[in-house]
């Protein structure tokens, strides 16, 4: 029996049975595996770490996309850093007035997502409102003159090419690329296991933005409890006004499975042990 064990935390891992190996490849940058599992459906892993599964990716993609877009309320341009599976791109493009630029360092992630993960990306890569850039997100925000209303950092964990996406220079350049009142959202990690990483990256964002916090989403295969998503802006947009969010959600005519305006507001309620990672004891 073939199996896949993700051993990201010291002395602990989660194991999936591989019912069918769909794709295996060593790209120039990382090991890319796609397999099918009875409980989670299709699974994408990069360098031994689970990136998404068919069963629970909607929770992550809806929360990382709709919270900043609806929280902001007048988004025209979104920048997605990473996110080569197309899930964030698809969710942000559900908003009719939004254009999106996706900067992914590994073209093979996009290529295999198109072939093997259509339930994640849909037609998003071919949407005329989408621009796809193959390159390093760090260099893109350093060099571009363009400005965005929302930046979503949908990166792998801070090892290899993603390490710099948790650093001060990157956050500084993200802030420069945001229009006034713009929002930066980041995949921050699971507080139960990755507290020091979350605290360090949050401290950098808090040093740059007038308002910095995090919100939580339950994504079962990001094992160890809820995942934290960093949220930073010079505007005071968290947690948001429930009545206003309801109005925006209705106007956007979104069909969602995890996101709802009251979930949006509630996601910013942090248990004291998570709050203390961000704001001290
Ligand atoms: N939601 C997933 C998670 O939290 O595990 C992340 C999904 S997405 C597949 C992550 C993507 O970030 C990968 O495809 C990887 O190639 C890309 N990536 C890593 N470092 C990058 C960088 N410096 N610039 C742009 N993309 C990067």
Short mmCIF file of C-alpha atoms and ligand atoms in Angstrom, two decimals:
data_model
loop_
_atom_site.label_atom_id
_atom_site.label_comp_id
_atom_site.label_asym_id
_atom_site.label_seq_id
_atom_site.Cartn_x
_atom_site.Cartn_y
_atom_site.Cartn_z
CA UNK A 1 0.00 0.00 0.00
CA UNK A 2 1.42 3.35 -1.06
CA UNK A 3 1.19 6.22 1.39
CA UNK A 4 2.25 9.86 1.71
CA UNK A 5 3.38 11.23 5.07
CA UNK A 6 3.70 14.93 5.62
CA UNK A 7 6.24 15.34 8.39
CA UNK A 8 6.34 19.09 8.79
CA UNK A 9 6.37 19.15 12.59
CA UNK A 10 8.94 17.59 14.91
CA UNK A 11 7.86 14.06 15.83
CA UNK A 12 4.43 14.33 14.21
CA UNK A 13 3.03 13.88 10.74
CA UNK A 14 -0.19 13.21 8.86
CA UNK A 15 -0.41 10.21 6.59
CA UNK A 16 -2.62 9.75 3.53
CA UNK A 17 -3.13 6.50 1.66
CA UNK A 18 -2.33 7.01 -2.00
CA UNK A 19 -5.25 5.35 -3.78
CA UNK A 20 -3.98 6.57 -7.14
CA UNK A 21 -0.80 8.44 -7.99
CA UNK A 22 -1.98 11.03 -10.51
CA UNK A 23 1.24 12.96 -11.19
CA UNK A 24 4.83 13.03 -9.96
CA UNK A 25 7.43 15.49 -11.12
CA UNK A 26 10.63 17.15 -9.98
CA UNK A 27 10.26 20.66 -11.36
CA UNK A 28 13.30 22.92 -11.47
CA UNK A 29 12.29 24.21 -8.04
CA UNK A 30 10.41 21.55 -6.12
CA UNK A 31 8.97 18.05 -5.95
CA UNK A 32 5.35 18.10 -7.12
CA UNK A 33 3.01 15.22 -6.28
CA UNK A 34 -0.70 14.83 -7.01
CA UNK A 35 -2.58 11.80 -5.74
CA UNK A 36 -6.11 10.67 -4.92
CA UNK A 37 -7.19 9.71 -1.39
CA UNK A 38 -10.49 8.21 -0.24
CA UNK A 39 -11.19 10.81 2.47
CA UNK A 40 -9.78 13.98 0.91
CA UNK A 41 -10.13 13.44 -2.83
CA UNK A 42 -7.31 14.84 -4.94
CA UNK A 43 -4.29 16.15 -3.01
CA UNK A 44 -1.47 18.47 -4.15
CA UNK A 45 1.85 18.36 -2.28
CA UNK A 46 5.01 20.35 -2.90
CA UNK A 47 8.32 19.27 -1.36
CA UNK A 48 6.48 16.86 0.92
CA UNK A 49 4.00 19.47 2.23
CA UNK A 50 0.26 19.36 1.54
CA UNK A 51 -0.82 22.46 -0.37
CA UNK A 52 -4.48 21.66 -0.84
CA UNK A 53 -7.03 18.90 -1.06
CA UNK A 54 -10.25 18.63 -3.06
CA UNK A 55 -12.24 18.24 0.15
CA UNK A 56 -11.19 21.31 2.11
CA UNK A 57 -9.44 23.81 -0.20
CA UNK A 58 -12.62 25.90 -0.52
CA UNK A 59 -12.39 27.01 3.13
CA UNK A 60 -8.87 28.39 2.64
CA UNK A 61 -9.44 29.92 -0.78
CA UNK A 62 -12.75 31.59 0.15
CA UNK A 63 -11.35 33.05 3.37
CA UNK A 64 -8.05 34.31 1.95
CA UNK A 65 -9.85 35.93 -1.01
CA UNK A 66 -13.24 37.23 0.13
CA UNK A 67 -12.21 38.65 3.53
CA UNK A 68 -9.88 41.30 2.04
CA UNK A 69 -12.01 41.97 -1.05
CA UNK A 70 -15.30 42.41 0.83
CA UNK A 71 -13.57 44.03 3.81
CA UNK A 72 -12.13 46.69 1.49
CA UNK A 73 -15.34 47.16 -0.47
CA UNK A 74 -14.08 48.88 -3.65
CA UNK A 75 -11.40 46.58 -5.03
CA UNK A 76 -10.36 46.89 -8.66
CA UNK A 77 -6.87 45.35 -8.75
CA UNK A 78 -5.65 42.31 -6.84
CA UNK A 79 -2.12 40.93 -6.79
CA UNK A 80 -1.70 37.26 -5.89
CA UNK A 81 1.82 36.14 -4.99
CA UNK A 82 2.26 32.35 -5.33
CA UNK A 83 -1.08 30.62 -5.63
CA UNK A 84 -0.10 28.62 -8.73
CA UNK A 85 -2.96 26.19 -8.16
CA UNK A 86 -5.33 29.00 -9.24
CA UNK A 87 -7.66 28.75 -6.24
CA UNK A 88 -7.19 32.31 -4.98
CA UNK A 89 -7.28 33.66 -8.53
CA UNK A 90 -10.60 31.99 -9.18
CA UNK A 91 -12.15 33.30 -5.94
CA UNK A 92 -11.02 36.92 -6.44
CA UNK A 93 -12.28 36.88 -10.04
CA UNK A 94 -15.74 35.89 -8.81
CA UNK A 95 -15.98 39.60 -8.00
CA UNK A 96 -17.11 41.12 -11.31
CA UNK A 97 -15.15 44.38 -11.11
CA UNK A 98 -11.85 42.79 -10.09
CA UNK A 99 -8.77 42.33 -12.28
CA UNK A 100 -6.00 40.14 -10.95
CA UNK A 101 -2.29 39.61 -11.51
CA UNK A 102 -0.82 36.32 -10.31
CA UNK A 103 2.95 36.01 -9.82
CA UNK A 104 4.00 32.38 -9.45
CA UNK A 105 7.63 31.29 -9.44
CA UNK A 106 7.05 27.76 -10.78
CA UNK A 107 5.23 27.50 -14.12
CA UNK A 108 4.84 23.76 -13.64
CA UNK A 109 2.48 24.28 -10.69
CA UNK A 110 0.16 26.22 -13.00
CA UNK A 111 0.55 23.68 -15.81
CA UNK A 112 -0.30 20.70 -13.63
CA UNK A 113 -3.16 22.56 -11.90
CA UNK A 114 -4.74 23.22 -15.29
CA UNK A 115 -4.56 19.51 -16.12
CA UNK A 116 -5.19 17.82 -12.80
CA UNK A 117 -6.85 20.37 -10.48
CA UNK A 118 -9.68 21.90 -12.57
CA UNK A 119 -11.93 21.85 -9.48
CA UNK A 120 -9.52 24.41 -7.94
CA UNK A 121 -8.65 26.77 -10.80
CA UNK A 122 -11.71 26.42 -13.06
CA UNK A 123 -11.14 28.69 -16.08
CA UNK A 124 -9.41 31.38 -13.99
CA UNK A 125 -6.07 31.21 -15.85
CA UNK A 126 -7.87 31.96 -19.14
CA UNK A 127 -10.03 34.77 -17.77
CA UNK A 128 -9.36 38.01 -19.71
CA UNK A 129 -9.22 39.83 -16.37
CA UNK A 130 -6.30 37.66 -15.24
CA UNK A 131 -2.64 38.32 -15.96
CA UNK A 132 -0.20 35.51 -15.22
CA UNK A 133 3.44 36.32 -14.51
CA UNK A 134 6.01 33.56 -14.04
CA UNK A 135 8.60 34.97 -11.68
CA UNK A 136 9.65 35.63 -8.12
CA UNK A 137 7.09 37.56 -6.08
CA UNK A 138 9.91 39.24 -4.16
CA UNK A 139 11.36 40.73 -7.35
CA UNK A 140 7.92 41.63 -8.73
CA UNK A 141 6.92 43.84 -5.79
CA UNK A 142 10.43 45.33 -5.68
CA UNK A 143 10.38 46.36 -9.35
CA UNK A 144 6.79 47.12 -10.33
CA UNK A 145 5.27 50.59 -10.62
CA UNK A 146 1.77 49.17 -10.49
CA UNK A 147 -0.58 49.65 -7.56
CA UNK A 148 -3.15 47.24 -6.11
CA UNK A 149 -6.06 47.41 -3.70
CA UNK A 150 -5.41 43.93 -2.28
CA UNK A 151 -2.28 41.76 -2.19
CA UNK A 152 -2.78 38.10 -1.28
CA UNK A 153 0.37 36.13 -0.44
CA UNK A 154 -0.59 32.51 -1.05
CA UNK A 155 2.84 31.05 -0.55
CA UNK A 156 4.36 27.81 0.58
CA UNK A 157 5.89 27.73 4.07
CA UNK A 158 9.02 29.85 4.68
CA UNK A 159 11.63 27.52 3.23
CA UNK A 160 13.32 27.76 -0.18
CA UNK A 161 11.99 30.46 -2.54
CA UNK A 162 9.11 31.33 -0.20
CA UNK A 163 11.40 32.25 2.74
CA UNK A 164 11.82 35.82 1.50
CA UNK A 165 8.02 36.21 1.31
CA UNK A 166 8.02 36.30 5.13
CA UNK A 167 10.71 39.02 5.32
CA UNK A 168 10.73 42.75 5.97
CA UNK A 169 11.92 43.84 2.51
CA UNK A 170 9.04 41.99 0.89
CA UNK A 171 6.41 43.44 3.23
CA UNK A 172 7.90 46.90 2.74
CA UNK A 173 7.56 46.57 -1.04
CA UNK A 174 4.02 45.18 -0.70
CA UNK A 175 3.06 48.29 1.23
CA UNK A 176 4.57 50.47 -1.49
CA UNK A 177 2.49 48.59 -4.10
CA UNK A 178 -0.80 49.13 -2.25
CA UNK A 179 -3.12 52.02 -3.02
CA UNK A 180 -4.21 54.07 0.01
CA UNK A 181 -6.52 51.92 2.12
CA UNK A 182 -5.22 48.72 0.48
CA UNK A 183 -4.94 45.39 2.29
CA UNK A 184 -2.17 42.79 2.54
CA UNK A 185 -3.26 39.23 3.43
CA UNK A 186 -0.77 36.42 4.00
CA UNK A 187 -0.74 32.69 4.61
CA UNK A 188 0.82 32.87 8.08
CA UNK A 189 0.84 29.31 9.48
CA UNK A 190 -0.95 27.21 12.10
CA UNK A 191 -0.61 28.89 15.53
CA UNK A 192 -0.52 25.56 17.40
CA UNK A 193 2.65 24.51 15.62
CA UNK A 194 4.09 27.65 14.06
CA UNK A 195 3.71 30.29 16.77
CA UNK A 196 7.22 31.79 16.54
CA UNK A 197 6.98 32.07 12.73
CA UNK A 198 3.58 33.78 12.99
CA UNK A 199 4.79 36.16 15.71
CA UNK A 200 7.95 37.15 13.81
CA UNK A 201 6.20 37.86 10.51
CA UNK A 202 3.36 39.70 12.26
CA UNK A 203 5.86 41.93 14.11
CA UNK A 204 7.34 42.96 10.74
CA UNK A 205 3.92 43.84 9.29
CA UNK A 206 2.91 45.65 12.48
CA UNK A 207 6.05 47.81 12.15
CA UNK A 208 4.99 48.91 8.66
CA UNK A 209 1.20 49.20 8.72
CA UNK A 210 -1.08 51.26 10.98
CA UNK A 211 -3.25 48.20 11.59
CA UNK A 212 -2.03 44.60 11.63
CA UNK A 213 -3.78 41.52 12.96
CA UNK A 214 -4.70 38.01 11.86
CA UNK A 215 -7.83 35.95 11.35
CA UNK A 216 -8.46 32.23 11.53
CA UNK A 217 -9.90 29.58 9.25
CA UNK A 218 -10.40 25.85 9.84
CA UNK A 219 -8.77 23.86 7.04
CA UNK A 220 -8.45 20.25 8.26
CA UNK A 221 -5.40 19.28 6.22
CA UNK A 222 -3.40 22.24 7.55
CA UNK A 223 -3.07 20.07 10.59
CA UNK A 224 -2.95 21.32 14.18
CA UNK A 225 -6.02 23.55 14.43
CA UNK A 226 -7.03 26.70 12.59
CA UNK A 227 -4.64 28.40 10.20
CA UNK A 228 -3.86 32.08 10.74
CA UNK A 229 -4.04 34.54 7.85
CA UNK A 230 -2.15 37.79 8.40
CA UNK A 231 -4.16 40.97 7.69
CA UNK A 232 -2.46 44.37 7.46
CA UNK A 233 -3.60 47.76 6.20
CA UNK A 234 -3.24 51.44 6.89
CA UNK A 235 -7.05 51.53 7.03
CA UNK A 236 -8.90 50.12 10.02
CA UNK A 237 -10.77 47.29 8.22
CA UNK A 238 -10.74 44.46 10.77
CA UNK A 239 -12.99 42.82 11.76
CA UNK A 240 -15.42 44.85 9.63
CA UNK A 241 -18.98 46.05 10.01
CA UNK A 242 -21.35 43.07 9.81
CA UNK A 243 -24.28 44.97 8.26
CA UNK A 244 -22.00 46.48 5.61
CA UNK A 245 -20.36 43.11 4.88
CA UNK A 246 -23.80 41.54 4.47
CA UNK A 247 -24.74 44.23 2.00
CA UNK A 248 -21.51 43.79 0.01
CA UNK A 249 -21.84 39.99 0.08
CA UNK A 250 -25.39 40.18 -1.27
CA UNK A 251 -24.36 42.63 -3.98
CA UNK A 252 -21.46 40.37 -5.02
CA UNK A 253 -23.89 37.44 -5.49
CA UNK A 254 -21.27 34.93 -4.33
CA UNK A 255 -22.07 31.31 -3.66
CA UNK A 256 -19.78 30.14 -0.87
CA UNK A 257 -19.45 27.08 1.34
CA UNK A 258 -17.30 28.45 4.19
CA UNK A 259 -17.24 32.23 3.84
CA UNK A 260 -20.18 34.20 5.19
CA UNK A 261 -20.21 37.76 6.56
CA UNK A 262 -20.69 36.58 10.15
CA UNK A 263 -17.87 34.03 9.72
CA UNK A 264 -15.74 36.91 8.37
CA UNK A 265 -16.32 39.01 11.49
CA UNK A 266 -15.96 36.04 13.86
CA UNK A 267 -12.68 34.94 12.26
CA UNK A 268 -10.97 37.99 13.76
CA UNK A 269 -11.91 36.86 17.31
CA UNK A 270 -8.64 35.36 18.51
CA UNK A 271 -8.13 33.01 21.46
CA UNK A 272 -5.82 34.65 24.04
CA UNK A 273 -2.95 32.28 23.18
CA UNK A 274 -3.11 33.42 19.54
CA UNK A 275 -3.66 37.08 20.42
CA UNK A 276 -0.55 37.01 22.62
CA UNK A 277 1.53 35.78 19.66
CA UNK A 278 0.54 38.95 17.85
CA UNK A 279 0.13 41.57 20.49
CA UNK A 280 2.10 40.22 23.47
CA UNK A 281 0.78 38.71 26.70
N1 LIG B 1 -2.25 27.39 0.04
C1 LIG B 1 -1.01 26.70 0.01
C2 LIG B 1 -0.45 26.47 1.36
O1 LIG B 1 -0.63 27.30 2.24
O2 LIG B 1 0.17 25.43 1.54
C3 LIG B 1 -0.05 27.40 -0.91
C4 LIG B 1 -0.48 27.07 -2.29
S1 LIG B 1 0.37 27.65 -3.66
C5 LIG B 1 0.57 26.11 -4.50
C6 LIG B 1 1.98 28.12 -3.15
C7 LIG B 1 2.85 28.55 -4.33
O3 LIG B 1 3.80 29.54 -3.94
C8 LIG B 1 3.67 27.42 -4.96
O4 LIG B 1 3.12 27.08 -6.21
C9 LIG B 1 5.09 27.98 -5.06
O5 LIG B 1 5.73 27.64 -6.27
C10 LIG B 1 4.82 29.48 -4.93
N2 LIG B 1 5.97 30.27 -4.48
C11 LIG B 1 6.89 29.95 -3.54
N3 LIG B 1 7.80 30.94 -3.45
C12 LIG B 1 7.46 31.91 -4.34
C13 LIG B 1 8.01 33.16 -4.71
N4 LIG B 1 9.12 33.63 -4.12
N5 LIG B 1 7.38 33.89 -5.65
C14 LIG B 1 6.24 33.43 -6.25
N6 LIG B 1 5.68 32.24 -5.95
C15 LIG B 1 6.28 31.49 -5.00
#
